[in-house]
PDB file of C-alpha atoms and ligand atoms in Angstrom:
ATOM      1  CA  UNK A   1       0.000   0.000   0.000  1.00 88.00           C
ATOM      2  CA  UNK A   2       0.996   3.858  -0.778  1.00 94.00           C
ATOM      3  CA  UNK A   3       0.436   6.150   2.012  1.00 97.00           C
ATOM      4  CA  UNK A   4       0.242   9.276  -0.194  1.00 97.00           C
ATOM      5  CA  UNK A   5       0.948  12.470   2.131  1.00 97.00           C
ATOM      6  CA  UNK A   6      -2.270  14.876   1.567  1.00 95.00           C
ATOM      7  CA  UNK A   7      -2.002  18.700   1.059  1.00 88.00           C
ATOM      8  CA  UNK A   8      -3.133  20.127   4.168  1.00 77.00           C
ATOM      9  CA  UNK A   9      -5.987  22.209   2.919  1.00 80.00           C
ATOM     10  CA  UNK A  10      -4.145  25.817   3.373  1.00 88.00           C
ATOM     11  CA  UNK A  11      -2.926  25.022   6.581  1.00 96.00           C
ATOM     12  CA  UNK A  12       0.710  26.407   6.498  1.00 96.00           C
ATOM     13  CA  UNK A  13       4.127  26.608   8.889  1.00 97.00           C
ATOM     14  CA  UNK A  14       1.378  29.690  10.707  1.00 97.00           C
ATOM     15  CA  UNK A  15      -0.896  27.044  11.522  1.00 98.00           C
ATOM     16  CA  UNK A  16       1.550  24.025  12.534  1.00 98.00           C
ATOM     17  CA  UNK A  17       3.336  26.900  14.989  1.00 98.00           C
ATOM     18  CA  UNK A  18       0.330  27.596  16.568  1.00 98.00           C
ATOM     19  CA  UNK A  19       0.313  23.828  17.187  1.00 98.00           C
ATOM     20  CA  UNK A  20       3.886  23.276  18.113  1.00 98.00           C
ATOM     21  CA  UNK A  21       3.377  26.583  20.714  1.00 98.00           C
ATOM     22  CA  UNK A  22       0.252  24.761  21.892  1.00 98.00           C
ATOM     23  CA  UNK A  23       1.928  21.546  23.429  1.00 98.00           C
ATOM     24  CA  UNK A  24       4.893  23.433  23.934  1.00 98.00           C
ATOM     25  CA  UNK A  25       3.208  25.871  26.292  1.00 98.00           C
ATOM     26  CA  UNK A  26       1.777  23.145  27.780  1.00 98.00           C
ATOM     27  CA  UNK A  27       4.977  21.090  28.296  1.00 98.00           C
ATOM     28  CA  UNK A  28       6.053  24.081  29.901  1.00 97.00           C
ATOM     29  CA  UNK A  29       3.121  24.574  32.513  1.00 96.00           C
ATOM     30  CA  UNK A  30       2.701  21.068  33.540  1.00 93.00           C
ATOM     31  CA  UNK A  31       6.719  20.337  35.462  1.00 90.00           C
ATOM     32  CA  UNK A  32       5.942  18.416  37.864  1.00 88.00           C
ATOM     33  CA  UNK A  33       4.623  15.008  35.836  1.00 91.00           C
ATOM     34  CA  UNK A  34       6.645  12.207  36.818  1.00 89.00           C
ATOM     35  CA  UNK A  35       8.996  13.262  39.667  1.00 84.00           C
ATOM     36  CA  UNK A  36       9.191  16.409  37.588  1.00 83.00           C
ATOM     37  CA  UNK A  37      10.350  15.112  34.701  1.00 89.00           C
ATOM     38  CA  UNK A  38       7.599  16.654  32.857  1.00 94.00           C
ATOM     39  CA  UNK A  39       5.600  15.259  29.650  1.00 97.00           C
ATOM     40  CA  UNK A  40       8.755  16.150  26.935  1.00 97.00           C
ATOM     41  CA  UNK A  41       9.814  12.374  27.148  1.00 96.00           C
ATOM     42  CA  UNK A  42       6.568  10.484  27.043  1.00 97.00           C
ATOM     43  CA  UNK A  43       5.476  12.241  24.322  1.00 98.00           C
ATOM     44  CA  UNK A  44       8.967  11.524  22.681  1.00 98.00           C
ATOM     45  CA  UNK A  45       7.777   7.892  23.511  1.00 98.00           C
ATOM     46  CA  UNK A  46       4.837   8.502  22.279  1.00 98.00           C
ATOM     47  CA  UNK A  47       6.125  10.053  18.685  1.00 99.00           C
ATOM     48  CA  UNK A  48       7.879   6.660  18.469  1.00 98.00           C
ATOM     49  CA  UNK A  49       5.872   3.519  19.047  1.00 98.00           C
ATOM     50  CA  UNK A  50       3.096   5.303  16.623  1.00 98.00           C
ATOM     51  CA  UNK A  51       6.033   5.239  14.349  1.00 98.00           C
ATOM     52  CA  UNK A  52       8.098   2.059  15.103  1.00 98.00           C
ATOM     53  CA  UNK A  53       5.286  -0.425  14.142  1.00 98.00           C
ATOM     54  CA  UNK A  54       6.848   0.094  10.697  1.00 98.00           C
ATOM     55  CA  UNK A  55       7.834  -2.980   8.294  1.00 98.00           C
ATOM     56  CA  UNK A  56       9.630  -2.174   5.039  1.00 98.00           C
ATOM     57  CA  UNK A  57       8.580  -5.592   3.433  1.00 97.00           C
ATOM     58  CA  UNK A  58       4.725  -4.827   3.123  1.00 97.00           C
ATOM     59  CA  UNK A  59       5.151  -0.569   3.654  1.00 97.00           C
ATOM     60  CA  UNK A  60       2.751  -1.759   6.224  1.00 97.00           C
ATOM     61  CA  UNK A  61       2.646  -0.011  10.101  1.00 98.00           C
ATOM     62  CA  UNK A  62       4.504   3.687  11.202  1.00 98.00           C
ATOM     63  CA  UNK A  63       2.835   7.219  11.801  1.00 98.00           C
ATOM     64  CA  UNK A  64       0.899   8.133   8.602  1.00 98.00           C
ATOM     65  CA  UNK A  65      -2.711   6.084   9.625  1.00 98.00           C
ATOM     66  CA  UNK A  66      -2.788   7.337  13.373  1.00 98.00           C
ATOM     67  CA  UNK A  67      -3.822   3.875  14.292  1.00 98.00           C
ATOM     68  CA  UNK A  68      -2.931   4.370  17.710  1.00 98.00           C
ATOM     69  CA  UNK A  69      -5.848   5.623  18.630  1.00 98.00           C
ATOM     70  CA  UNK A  70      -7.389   2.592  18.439  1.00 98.00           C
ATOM     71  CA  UNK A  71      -7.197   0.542  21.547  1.00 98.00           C
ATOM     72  CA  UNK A  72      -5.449  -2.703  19.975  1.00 98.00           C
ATOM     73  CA  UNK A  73      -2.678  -0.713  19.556  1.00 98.00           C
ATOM     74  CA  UNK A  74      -2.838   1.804  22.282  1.00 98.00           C
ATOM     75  CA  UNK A  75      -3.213  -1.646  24.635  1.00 98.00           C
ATOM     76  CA  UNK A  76       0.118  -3.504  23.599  1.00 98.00           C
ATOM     77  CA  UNK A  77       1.715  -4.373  26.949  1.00 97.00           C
ATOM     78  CA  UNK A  78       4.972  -2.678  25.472  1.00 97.00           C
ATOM     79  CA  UNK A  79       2.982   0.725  25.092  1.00 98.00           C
ATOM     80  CA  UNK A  80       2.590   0.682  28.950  1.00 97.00           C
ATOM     81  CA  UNK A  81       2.037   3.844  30.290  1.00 97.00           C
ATOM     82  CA  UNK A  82       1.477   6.321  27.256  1.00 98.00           C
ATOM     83  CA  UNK A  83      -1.708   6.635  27.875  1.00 98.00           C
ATOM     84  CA  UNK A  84      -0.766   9.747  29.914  1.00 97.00           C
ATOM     85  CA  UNK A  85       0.899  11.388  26.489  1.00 98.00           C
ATOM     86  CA  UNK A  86      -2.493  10.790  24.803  1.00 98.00           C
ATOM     87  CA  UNK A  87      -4.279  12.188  27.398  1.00 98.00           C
ATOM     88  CA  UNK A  88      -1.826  14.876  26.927  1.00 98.00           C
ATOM     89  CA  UNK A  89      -2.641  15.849  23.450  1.00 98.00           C
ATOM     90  CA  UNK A  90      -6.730  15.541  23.885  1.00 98.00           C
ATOM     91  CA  UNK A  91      -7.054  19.105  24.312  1.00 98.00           C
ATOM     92  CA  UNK A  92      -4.615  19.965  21.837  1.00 98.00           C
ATOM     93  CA  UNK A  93      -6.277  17.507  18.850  1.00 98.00           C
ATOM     94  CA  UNK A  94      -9.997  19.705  20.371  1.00 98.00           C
ATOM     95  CA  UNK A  95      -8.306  23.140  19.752  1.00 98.00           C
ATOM     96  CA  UNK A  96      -6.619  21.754  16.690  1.00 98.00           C
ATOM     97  CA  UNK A  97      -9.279  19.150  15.130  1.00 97.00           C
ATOM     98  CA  UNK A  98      -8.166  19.838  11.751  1.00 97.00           C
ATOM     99  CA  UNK A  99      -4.688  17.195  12.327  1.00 97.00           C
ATOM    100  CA  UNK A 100      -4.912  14.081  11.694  1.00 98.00           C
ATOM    101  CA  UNK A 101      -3.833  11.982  14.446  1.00 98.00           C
ATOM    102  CA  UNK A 102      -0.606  10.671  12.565  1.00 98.00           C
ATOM    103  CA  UNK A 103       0.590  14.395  12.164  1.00 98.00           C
ATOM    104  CA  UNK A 104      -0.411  15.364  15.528  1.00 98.00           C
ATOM    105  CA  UNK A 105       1.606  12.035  17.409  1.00 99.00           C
ATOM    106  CA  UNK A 106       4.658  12.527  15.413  1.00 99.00           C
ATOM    107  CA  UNK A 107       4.461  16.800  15.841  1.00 99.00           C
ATOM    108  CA  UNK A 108       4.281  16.318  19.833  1.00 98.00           C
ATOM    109  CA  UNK A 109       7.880  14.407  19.511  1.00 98.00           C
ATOM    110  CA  UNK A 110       9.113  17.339  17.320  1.00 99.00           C
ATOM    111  CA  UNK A 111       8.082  19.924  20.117  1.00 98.00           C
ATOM    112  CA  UNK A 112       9.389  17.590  23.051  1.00 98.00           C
ATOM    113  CA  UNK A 113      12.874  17.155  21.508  1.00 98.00           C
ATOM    114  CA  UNK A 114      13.231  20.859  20.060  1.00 98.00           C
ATOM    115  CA  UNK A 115      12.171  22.356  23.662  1.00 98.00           C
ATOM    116  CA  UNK A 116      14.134  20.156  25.705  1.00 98.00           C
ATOM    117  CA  UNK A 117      17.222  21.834  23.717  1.00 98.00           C
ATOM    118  CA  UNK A 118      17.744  19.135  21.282  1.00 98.00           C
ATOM    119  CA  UNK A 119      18.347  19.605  17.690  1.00 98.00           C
ATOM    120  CA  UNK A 120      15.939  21.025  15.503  1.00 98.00           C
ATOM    121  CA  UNK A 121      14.004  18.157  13.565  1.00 99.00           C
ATOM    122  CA  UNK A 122      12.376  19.238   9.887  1.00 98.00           C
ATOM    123  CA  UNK A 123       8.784  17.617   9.856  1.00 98.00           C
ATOM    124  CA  UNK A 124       6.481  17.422   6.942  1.00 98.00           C
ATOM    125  CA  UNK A 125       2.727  17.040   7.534  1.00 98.00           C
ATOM    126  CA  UNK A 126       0.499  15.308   5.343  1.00 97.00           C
ATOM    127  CA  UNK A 127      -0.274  11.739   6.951  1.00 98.00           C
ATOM    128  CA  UNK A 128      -4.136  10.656   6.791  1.00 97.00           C
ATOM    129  CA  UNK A 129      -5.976   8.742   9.628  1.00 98.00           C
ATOM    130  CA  UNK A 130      -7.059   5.473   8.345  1.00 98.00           C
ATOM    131  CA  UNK A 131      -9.424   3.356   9.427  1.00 98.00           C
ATOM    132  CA  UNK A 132      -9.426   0.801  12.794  1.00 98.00           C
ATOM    133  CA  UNK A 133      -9.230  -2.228  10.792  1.00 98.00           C
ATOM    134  CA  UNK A 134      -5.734  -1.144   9.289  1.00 98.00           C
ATOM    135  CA  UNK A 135      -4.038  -1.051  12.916  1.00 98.00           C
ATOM    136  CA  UNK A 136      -1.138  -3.554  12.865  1.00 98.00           C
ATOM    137  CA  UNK A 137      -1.140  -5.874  15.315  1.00 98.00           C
ATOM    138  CA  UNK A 138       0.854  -5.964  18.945  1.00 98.00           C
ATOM    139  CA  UNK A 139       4.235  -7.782  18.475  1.00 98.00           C
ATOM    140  CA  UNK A 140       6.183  -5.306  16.079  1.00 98.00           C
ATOM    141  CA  UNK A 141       7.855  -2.761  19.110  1.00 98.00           C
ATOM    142  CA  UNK A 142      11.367  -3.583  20.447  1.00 97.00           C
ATOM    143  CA  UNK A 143      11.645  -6.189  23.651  1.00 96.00           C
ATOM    144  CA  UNK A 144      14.131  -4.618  25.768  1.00 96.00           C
ATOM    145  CA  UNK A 145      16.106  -8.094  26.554  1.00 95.00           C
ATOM    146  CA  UNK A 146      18.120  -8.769  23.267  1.00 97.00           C
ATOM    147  CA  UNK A 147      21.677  -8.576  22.152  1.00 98.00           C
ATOM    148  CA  UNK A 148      23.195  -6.535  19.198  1.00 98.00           C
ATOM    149  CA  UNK A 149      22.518  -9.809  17.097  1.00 98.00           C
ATOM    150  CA  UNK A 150      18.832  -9.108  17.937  1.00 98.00           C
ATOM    151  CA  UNK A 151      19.300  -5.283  17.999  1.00 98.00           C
ATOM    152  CA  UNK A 152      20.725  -5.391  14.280  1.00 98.00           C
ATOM    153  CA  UNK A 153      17.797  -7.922  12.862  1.00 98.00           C
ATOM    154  CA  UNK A 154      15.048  -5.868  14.504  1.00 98.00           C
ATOM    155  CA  UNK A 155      15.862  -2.679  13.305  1.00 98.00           C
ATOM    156  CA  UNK A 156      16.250  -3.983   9.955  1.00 98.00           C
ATOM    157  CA  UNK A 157      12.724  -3.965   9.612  1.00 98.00           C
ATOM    158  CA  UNK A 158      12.937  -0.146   9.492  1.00 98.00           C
ATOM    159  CA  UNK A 159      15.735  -0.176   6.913  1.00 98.00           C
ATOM    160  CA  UNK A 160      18.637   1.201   9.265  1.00 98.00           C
ATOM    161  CA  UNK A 161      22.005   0.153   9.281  1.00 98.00           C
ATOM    162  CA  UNK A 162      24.231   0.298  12.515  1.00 98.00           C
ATOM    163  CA  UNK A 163      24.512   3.991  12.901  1.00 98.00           C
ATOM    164  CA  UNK A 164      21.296   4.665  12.496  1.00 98.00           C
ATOM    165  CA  UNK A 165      20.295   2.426  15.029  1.00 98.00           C
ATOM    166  CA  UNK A 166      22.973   3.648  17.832  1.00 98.00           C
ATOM    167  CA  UNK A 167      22.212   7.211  16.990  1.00 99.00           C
ATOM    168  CA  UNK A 168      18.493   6.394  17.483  1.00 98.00           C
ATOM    169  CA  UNK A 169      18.965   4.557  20.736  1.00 98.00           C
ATOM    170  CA  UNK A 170      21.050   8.312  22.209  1.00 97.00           C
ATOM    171  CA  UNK A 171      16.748   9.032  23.077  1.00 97.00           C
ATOM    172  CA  UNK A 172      16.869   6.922  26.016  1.00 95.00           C
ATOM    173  CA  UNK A 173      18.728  10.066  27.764  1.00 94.00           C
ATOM    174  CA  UNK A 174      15.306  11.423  27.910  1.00 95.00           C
ATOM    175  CA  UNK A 175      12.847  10.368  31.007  1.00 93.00           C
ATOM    176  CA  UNK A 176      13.078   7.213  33.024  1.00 92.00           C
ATOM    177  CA  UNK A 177      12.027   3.864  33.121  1.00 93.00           C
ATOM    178  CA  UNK A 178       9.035   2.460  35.616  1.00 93.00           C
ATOM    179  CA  UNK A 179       8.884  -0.844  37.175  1.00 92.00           C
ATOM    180  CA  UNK A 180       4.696  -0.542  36.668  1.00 92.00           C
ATOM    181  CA  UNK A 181       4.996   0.209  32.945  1.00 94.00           C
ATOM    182  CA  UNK A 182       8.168  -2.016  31.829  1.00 94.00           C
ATOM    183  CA  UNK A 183       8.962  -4.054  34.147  1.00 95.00           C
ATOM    184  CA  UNK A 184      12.762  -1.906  34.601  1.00 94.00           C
ATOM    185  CA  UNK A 185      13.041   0.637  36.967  1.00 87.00           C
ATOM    186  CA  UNK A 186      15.576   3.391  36.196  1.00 78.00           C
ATOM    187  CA  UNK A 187      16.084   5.859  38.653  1.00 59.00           C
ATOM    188  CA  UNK A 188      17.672   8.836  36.536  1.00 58.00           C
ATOM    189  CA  UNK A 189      19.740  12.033  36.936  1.00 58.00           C
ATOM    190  CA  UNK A 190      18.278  15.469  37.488  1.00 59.00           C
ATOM    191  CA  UNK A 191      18.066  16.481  33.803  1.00 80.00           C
ATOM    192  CA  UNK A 192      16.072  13.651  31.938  1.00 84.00           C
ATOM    193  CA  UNK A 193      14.259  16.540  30.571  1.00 89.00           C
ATOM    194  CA  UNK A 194      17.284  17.677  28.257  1.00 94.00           C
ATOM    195  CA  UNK A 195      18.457  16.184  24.926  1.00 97.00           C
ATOM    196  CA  UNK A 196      21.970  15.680  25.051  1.00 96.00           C
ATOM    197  CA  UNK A 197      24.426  13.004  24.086  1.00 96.00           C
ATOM    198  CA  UNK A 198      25.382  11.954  28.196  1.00 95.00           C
ATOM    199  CA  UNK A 199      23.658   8.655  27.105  1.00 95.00           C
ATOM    200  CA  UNK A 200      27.100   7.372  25.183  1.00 97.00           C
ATOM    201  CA  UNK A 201      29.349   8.927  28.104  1.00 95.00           C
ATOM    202  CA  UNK A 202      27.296   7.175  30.708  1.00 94.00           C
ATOM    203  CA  UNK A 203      26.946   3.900  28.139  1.00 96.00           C
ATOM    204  CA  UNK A 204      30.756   3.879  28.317  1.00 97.00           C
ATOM    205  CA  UNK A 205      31.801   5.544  31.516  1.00 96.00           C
ATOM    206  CA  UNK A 206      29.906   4.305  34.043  1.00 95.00           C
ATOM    207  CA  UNK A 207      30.500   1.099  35.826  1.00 96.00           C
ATOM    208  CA  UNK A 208      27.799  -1.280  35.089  1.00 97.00           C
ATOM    209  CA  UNK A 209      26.151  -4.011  37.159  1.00 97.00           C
ATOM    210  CA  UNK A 210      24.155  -6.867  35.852  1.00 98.00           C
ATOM    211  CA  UNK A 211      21.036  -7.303  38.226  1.00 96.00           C
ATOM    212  CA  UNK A 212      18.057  -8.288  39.097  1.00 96.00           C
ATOM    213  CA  UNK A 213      15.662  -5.564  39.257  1.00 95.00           C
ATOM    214  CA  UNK A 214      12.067  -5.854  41.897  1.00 95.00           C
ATOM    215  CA  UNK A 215      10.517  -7.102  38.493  1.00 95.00           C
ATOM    216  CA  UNK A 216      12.247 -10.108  38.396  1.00 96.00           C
ATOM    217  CA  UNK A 217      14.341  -8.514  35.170  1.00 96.00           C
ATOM    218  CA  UNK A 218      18.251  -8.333  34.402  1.00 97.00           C
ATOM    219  CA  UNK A 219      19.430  -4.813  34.347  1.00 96.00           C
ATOM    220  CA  UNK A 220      22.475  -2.595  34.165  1.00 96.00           C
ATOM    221  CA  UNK A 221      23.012  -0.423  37.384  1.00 95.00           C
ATOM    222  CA  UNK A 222      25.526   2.096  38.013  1.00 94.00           C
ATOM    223  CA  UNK A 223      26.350   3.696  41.099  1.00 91.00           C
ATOM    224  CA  UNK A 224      25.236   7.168  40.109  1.00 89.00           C
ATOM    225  CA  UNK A 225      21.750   5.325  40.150  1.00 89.00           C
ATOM    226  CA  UNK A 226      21.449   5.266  36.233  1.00 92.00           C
ATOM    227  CA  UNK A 227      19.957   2.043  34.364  1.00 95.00           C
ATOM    228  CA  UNK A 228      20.471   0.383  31.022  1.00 96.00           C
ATOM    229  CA  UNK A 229      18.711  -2.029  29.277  1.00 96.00           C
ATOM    230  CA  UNK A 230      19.981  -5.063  27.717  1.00 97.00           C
ATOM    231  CA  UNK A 231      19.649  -3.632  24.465  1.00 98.00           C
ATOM    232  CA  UNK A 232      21.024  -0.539  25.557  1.00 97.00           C
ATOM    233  CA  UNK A 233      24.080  -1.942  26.853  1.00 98.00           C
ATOM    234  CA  UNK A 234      24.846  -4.186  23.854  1.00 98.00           C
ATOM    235  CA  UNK A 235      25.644  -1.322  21.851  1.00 98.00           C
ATOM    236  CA  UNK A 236      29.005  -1.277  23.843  1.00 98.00           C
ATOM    237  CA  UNK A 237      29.269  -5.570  23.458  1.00 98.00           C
ATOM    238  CA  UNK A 238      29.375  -4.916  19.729  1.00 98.00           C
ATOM    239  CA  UNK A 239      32.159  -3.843  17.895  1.00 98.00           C
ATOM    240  CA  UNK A 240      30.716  -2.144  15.053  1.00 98.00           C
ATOM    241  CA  UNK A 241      27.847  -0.241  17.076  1.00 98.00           C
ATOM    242  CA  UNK A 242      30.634   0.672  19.514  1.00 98.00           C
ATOM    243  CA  UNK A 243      32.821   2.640  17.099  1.00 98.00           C
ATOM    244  CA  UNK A 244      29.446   4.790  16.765  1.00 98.00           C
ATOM    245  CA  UNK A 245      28.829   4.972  20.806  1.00 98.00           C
ATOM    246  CA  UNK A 246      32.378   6.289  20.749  1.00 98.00           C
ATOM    247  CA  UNK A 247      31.636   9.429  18.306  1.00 98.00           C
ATOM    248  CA  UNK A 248      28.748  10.333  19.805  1.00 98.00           C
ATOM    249  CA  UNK A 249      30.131  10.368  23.395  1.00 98.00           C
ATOM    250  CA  UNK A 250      32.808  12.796  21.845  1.00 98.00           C
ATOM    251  CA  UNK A 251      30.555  15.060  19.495  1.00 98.00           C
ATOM    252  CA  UNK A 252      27.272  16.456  20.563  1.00 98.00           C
ATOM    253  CA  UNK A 253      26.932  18.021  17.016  1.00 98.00           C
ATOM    254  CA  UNK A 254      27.342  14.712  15.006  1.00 98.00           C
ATOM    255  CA  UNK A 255      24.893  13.633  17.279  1.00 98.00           C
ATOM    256  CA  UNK A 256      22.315  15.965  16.757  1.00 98.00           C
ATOM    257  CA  UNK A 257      22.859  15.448  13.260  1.00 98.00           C
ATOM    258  CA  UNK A 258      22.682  12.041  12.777  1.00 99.00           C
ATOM    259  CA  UNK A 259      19.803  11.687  14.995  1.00 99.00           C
ATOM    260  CA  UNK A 260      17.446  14.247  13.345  1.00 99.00           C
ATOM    261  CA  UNK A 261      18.319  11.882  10.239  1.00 99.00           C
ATOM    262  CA  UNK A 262      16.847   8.754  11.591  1.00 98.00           C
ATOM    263  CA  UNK A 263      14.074  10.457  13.573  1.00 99.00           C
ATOM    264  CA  UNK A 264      13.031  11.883  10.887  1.00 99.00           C
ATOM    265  CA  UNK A 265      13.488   8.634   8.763  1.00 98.00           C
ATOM    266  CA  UNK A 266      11.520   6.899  11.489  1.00 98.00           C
ATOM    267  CA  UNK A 267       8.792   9.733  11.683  1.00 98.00           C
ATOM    268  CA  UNK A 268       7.896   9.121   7.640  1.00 98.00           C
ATOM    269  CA  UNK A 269       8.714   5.828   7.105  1.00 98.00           C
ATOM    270  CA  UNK A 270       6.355   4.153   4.783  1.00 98.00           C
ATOM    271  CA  UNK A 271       5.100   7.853   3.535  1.00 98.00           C
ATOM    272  CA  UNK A 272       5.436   8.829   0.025  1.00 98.00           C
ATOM    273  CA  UNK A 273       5.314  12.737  -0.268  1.00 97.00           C
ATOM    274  CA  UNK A 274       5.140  14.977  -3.403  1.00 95.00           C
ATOM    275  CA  UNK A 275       8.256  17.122  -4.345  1.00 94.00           C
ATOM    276  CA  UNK A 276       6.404  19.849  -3.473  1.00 92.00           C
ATOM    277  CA  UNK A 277       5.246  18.949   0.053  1.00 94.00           C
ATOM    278  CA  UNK A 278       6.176  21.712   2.176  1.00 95.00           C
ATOM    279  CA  UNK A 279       9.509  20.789   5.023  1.00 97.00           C
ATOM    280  CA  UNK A 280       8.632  22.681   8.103  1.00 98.00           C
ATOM    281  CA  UNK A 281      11.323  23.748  10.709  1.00 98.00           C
ATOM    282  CA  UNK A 282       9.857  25.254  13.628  1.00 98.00           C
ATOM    283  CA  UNK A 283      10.753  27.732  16.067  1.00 98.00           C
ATOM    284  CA  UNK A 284      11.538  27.452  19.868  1.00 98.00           C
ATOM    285  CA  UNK A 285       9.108  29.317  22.263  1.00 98.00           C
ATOM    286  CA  UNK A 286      12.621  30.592  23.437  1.00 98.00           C
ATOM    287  CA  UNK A 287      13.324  31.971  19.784  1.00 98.00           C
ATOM    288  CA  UNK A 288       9.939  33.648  19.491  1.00 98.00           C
ATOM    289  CA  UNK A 289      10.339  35.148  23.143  1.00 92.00           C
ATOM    290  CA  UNK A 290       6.783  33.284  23.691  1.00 84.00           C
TER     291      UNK A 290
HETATM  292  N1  1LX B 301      15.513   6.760  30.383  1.00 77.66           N
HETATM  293  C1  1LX B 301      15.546   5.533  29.788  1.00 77.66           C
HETATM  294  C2  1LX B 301      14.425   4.968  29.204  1.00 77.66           C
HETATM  295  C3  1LX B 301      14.510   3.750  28.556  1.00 77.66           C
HETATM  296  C4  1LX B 301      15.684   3.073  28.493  1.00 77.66           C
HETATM  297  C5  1LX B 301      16.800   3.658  29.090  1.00 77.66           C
HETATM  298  N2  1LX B 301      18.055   3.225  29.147  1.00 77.66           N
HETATM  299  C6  1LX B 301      18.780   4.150  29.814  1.00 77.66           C
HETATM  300  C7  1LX B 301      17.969   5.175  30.196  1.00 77.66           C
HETATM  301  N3  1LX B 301      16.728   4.867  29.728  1.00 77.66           N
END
């Protein structure tokens, strides 16, 4: 199936900053979710498992249908907990009803990353909510307990090749893992509400522990009281995804780079869009002195 990106009937970069100041106004007023580690994260979260139900070999899944609106998808045990981003955008989609609910998921990442000083990410609207029956089936997000043989074949699926998939994984600076949700329990630093590359200096620096966590899983601990997941910590076991670990720890620019690539790669996956679909890059309530 094509998933043909629609004009947005007149709405321009005016109208899509009035939404990106919307949640980002909001993101602002509402600190003190999760131990004060405000929404930014979950809605990062949030940007991503409506996008990472992608596979390449039937264009089938990602962000352009919206389908996780619909409760098979918003229900898959691995999606634990996001309910509070999508309670999060209700009143934006009622002040906004004109997005479709593919744009609107995949825009609330956007804002989140961009306002919690991360790089800016170009976004292109145009994705179409299709029906329920078109919502792909639980199964296709990441399990958190595989090695970098398992990391490498899953994110295949997407079409990335190693440094994608290590410059993708730099997110999981951002917010905190909770036993209730995923079964890990990550205590984090006092800043999981900035976007910076510490993930690959504490990936390498820190000295890990293999434990049991209260769930019953194996994590890393460090004595800082940071986590890791399996999957996190075999980018170090590997070779190849090392060599990328390494760069980023050293170079918060080719970070921010390479990351907008694949986030945006991951955001319109399996979208086809005209030559003359608009790119929008948006500004920072901080650069409009909002
Ligand atoms: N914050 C967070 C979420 C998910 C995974 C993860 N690994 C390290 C940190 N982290």
């Amino acid at each position: 199936t094509i998933h043909l990106a629609k004009k947005e009937n007149g709405k321009d970069l005016q109208d899509f900053q009035k939404v990106y100041n919307a949640i980002a106004k909001k993101l602002r007023d509402d600190k003190e979710y999760d131990d004060h580690t405000g929404y930014g994260p979950v809605l990062v979260r949030l940007s991503w498992h409506s996008s990472g139900t992608y596979d390449k070999r039937d264009n089938s899944g990602g962000s352009y249908g919206g389908t996780f609106r619909f409760k098979k998808e918003a229900n898959d045990p691995l999606s634990k907990g996001l309910k509070n981003a999508t309670d999060f955008l209700k009143p934006i989609f009622d002040e906004f009803p004109w997005i479709s609910h593919g744009d609107l998921y995949t825009l609330g990442g956007v804002t989140s990353i961009q306002e919690m000083q991360g790089p800016k990410i170009p976004w292109r609207p145009g994705r179409v909510d299709t029906d329920e029956s078109t919502t792909p089936d639980n199964g296709r997000l990441p399990e958190p307990y595989g090695d970098a043989h398992w990391v490498r074949n899953y994110y295949d699926r997407f079409g990335f090749n190693d440094q994608e998939v290590v410059a993708l994984l730099g997110a999981h600076i951002l917010g905190r893992t909770h036993l209730k949700n995923s079964g890990f329990d990550g205590p984090w630093d006092d800043d999981p509400d900035i976007f910076s590359n510490q993930f690959y200096a504490n990936l390498l620096n820190e000295d890990w522990k293999f434990e049991k966590n209260d769930a019953g899983n194996m994590q890393y601990d460090s004595k800082k009281g940071f986590m890791m997941l399996p999957t996190d910590y075999a980018l170090r076991q590997d070779p190849k995804y090392l060599t990328y670990v390494k760069k980023y720890a050293n170079d918060q620019d080719a970070f921010f780079e390479d990351f907008k690539n694949v986030y945006v790669k991951l955001l319109e996956n399996g979208i086809t869009f005209e030559k003359s679909s608009p790119t929008y890059v948006f500004k920072t309530l901080k650069e409009q002195k909002e």
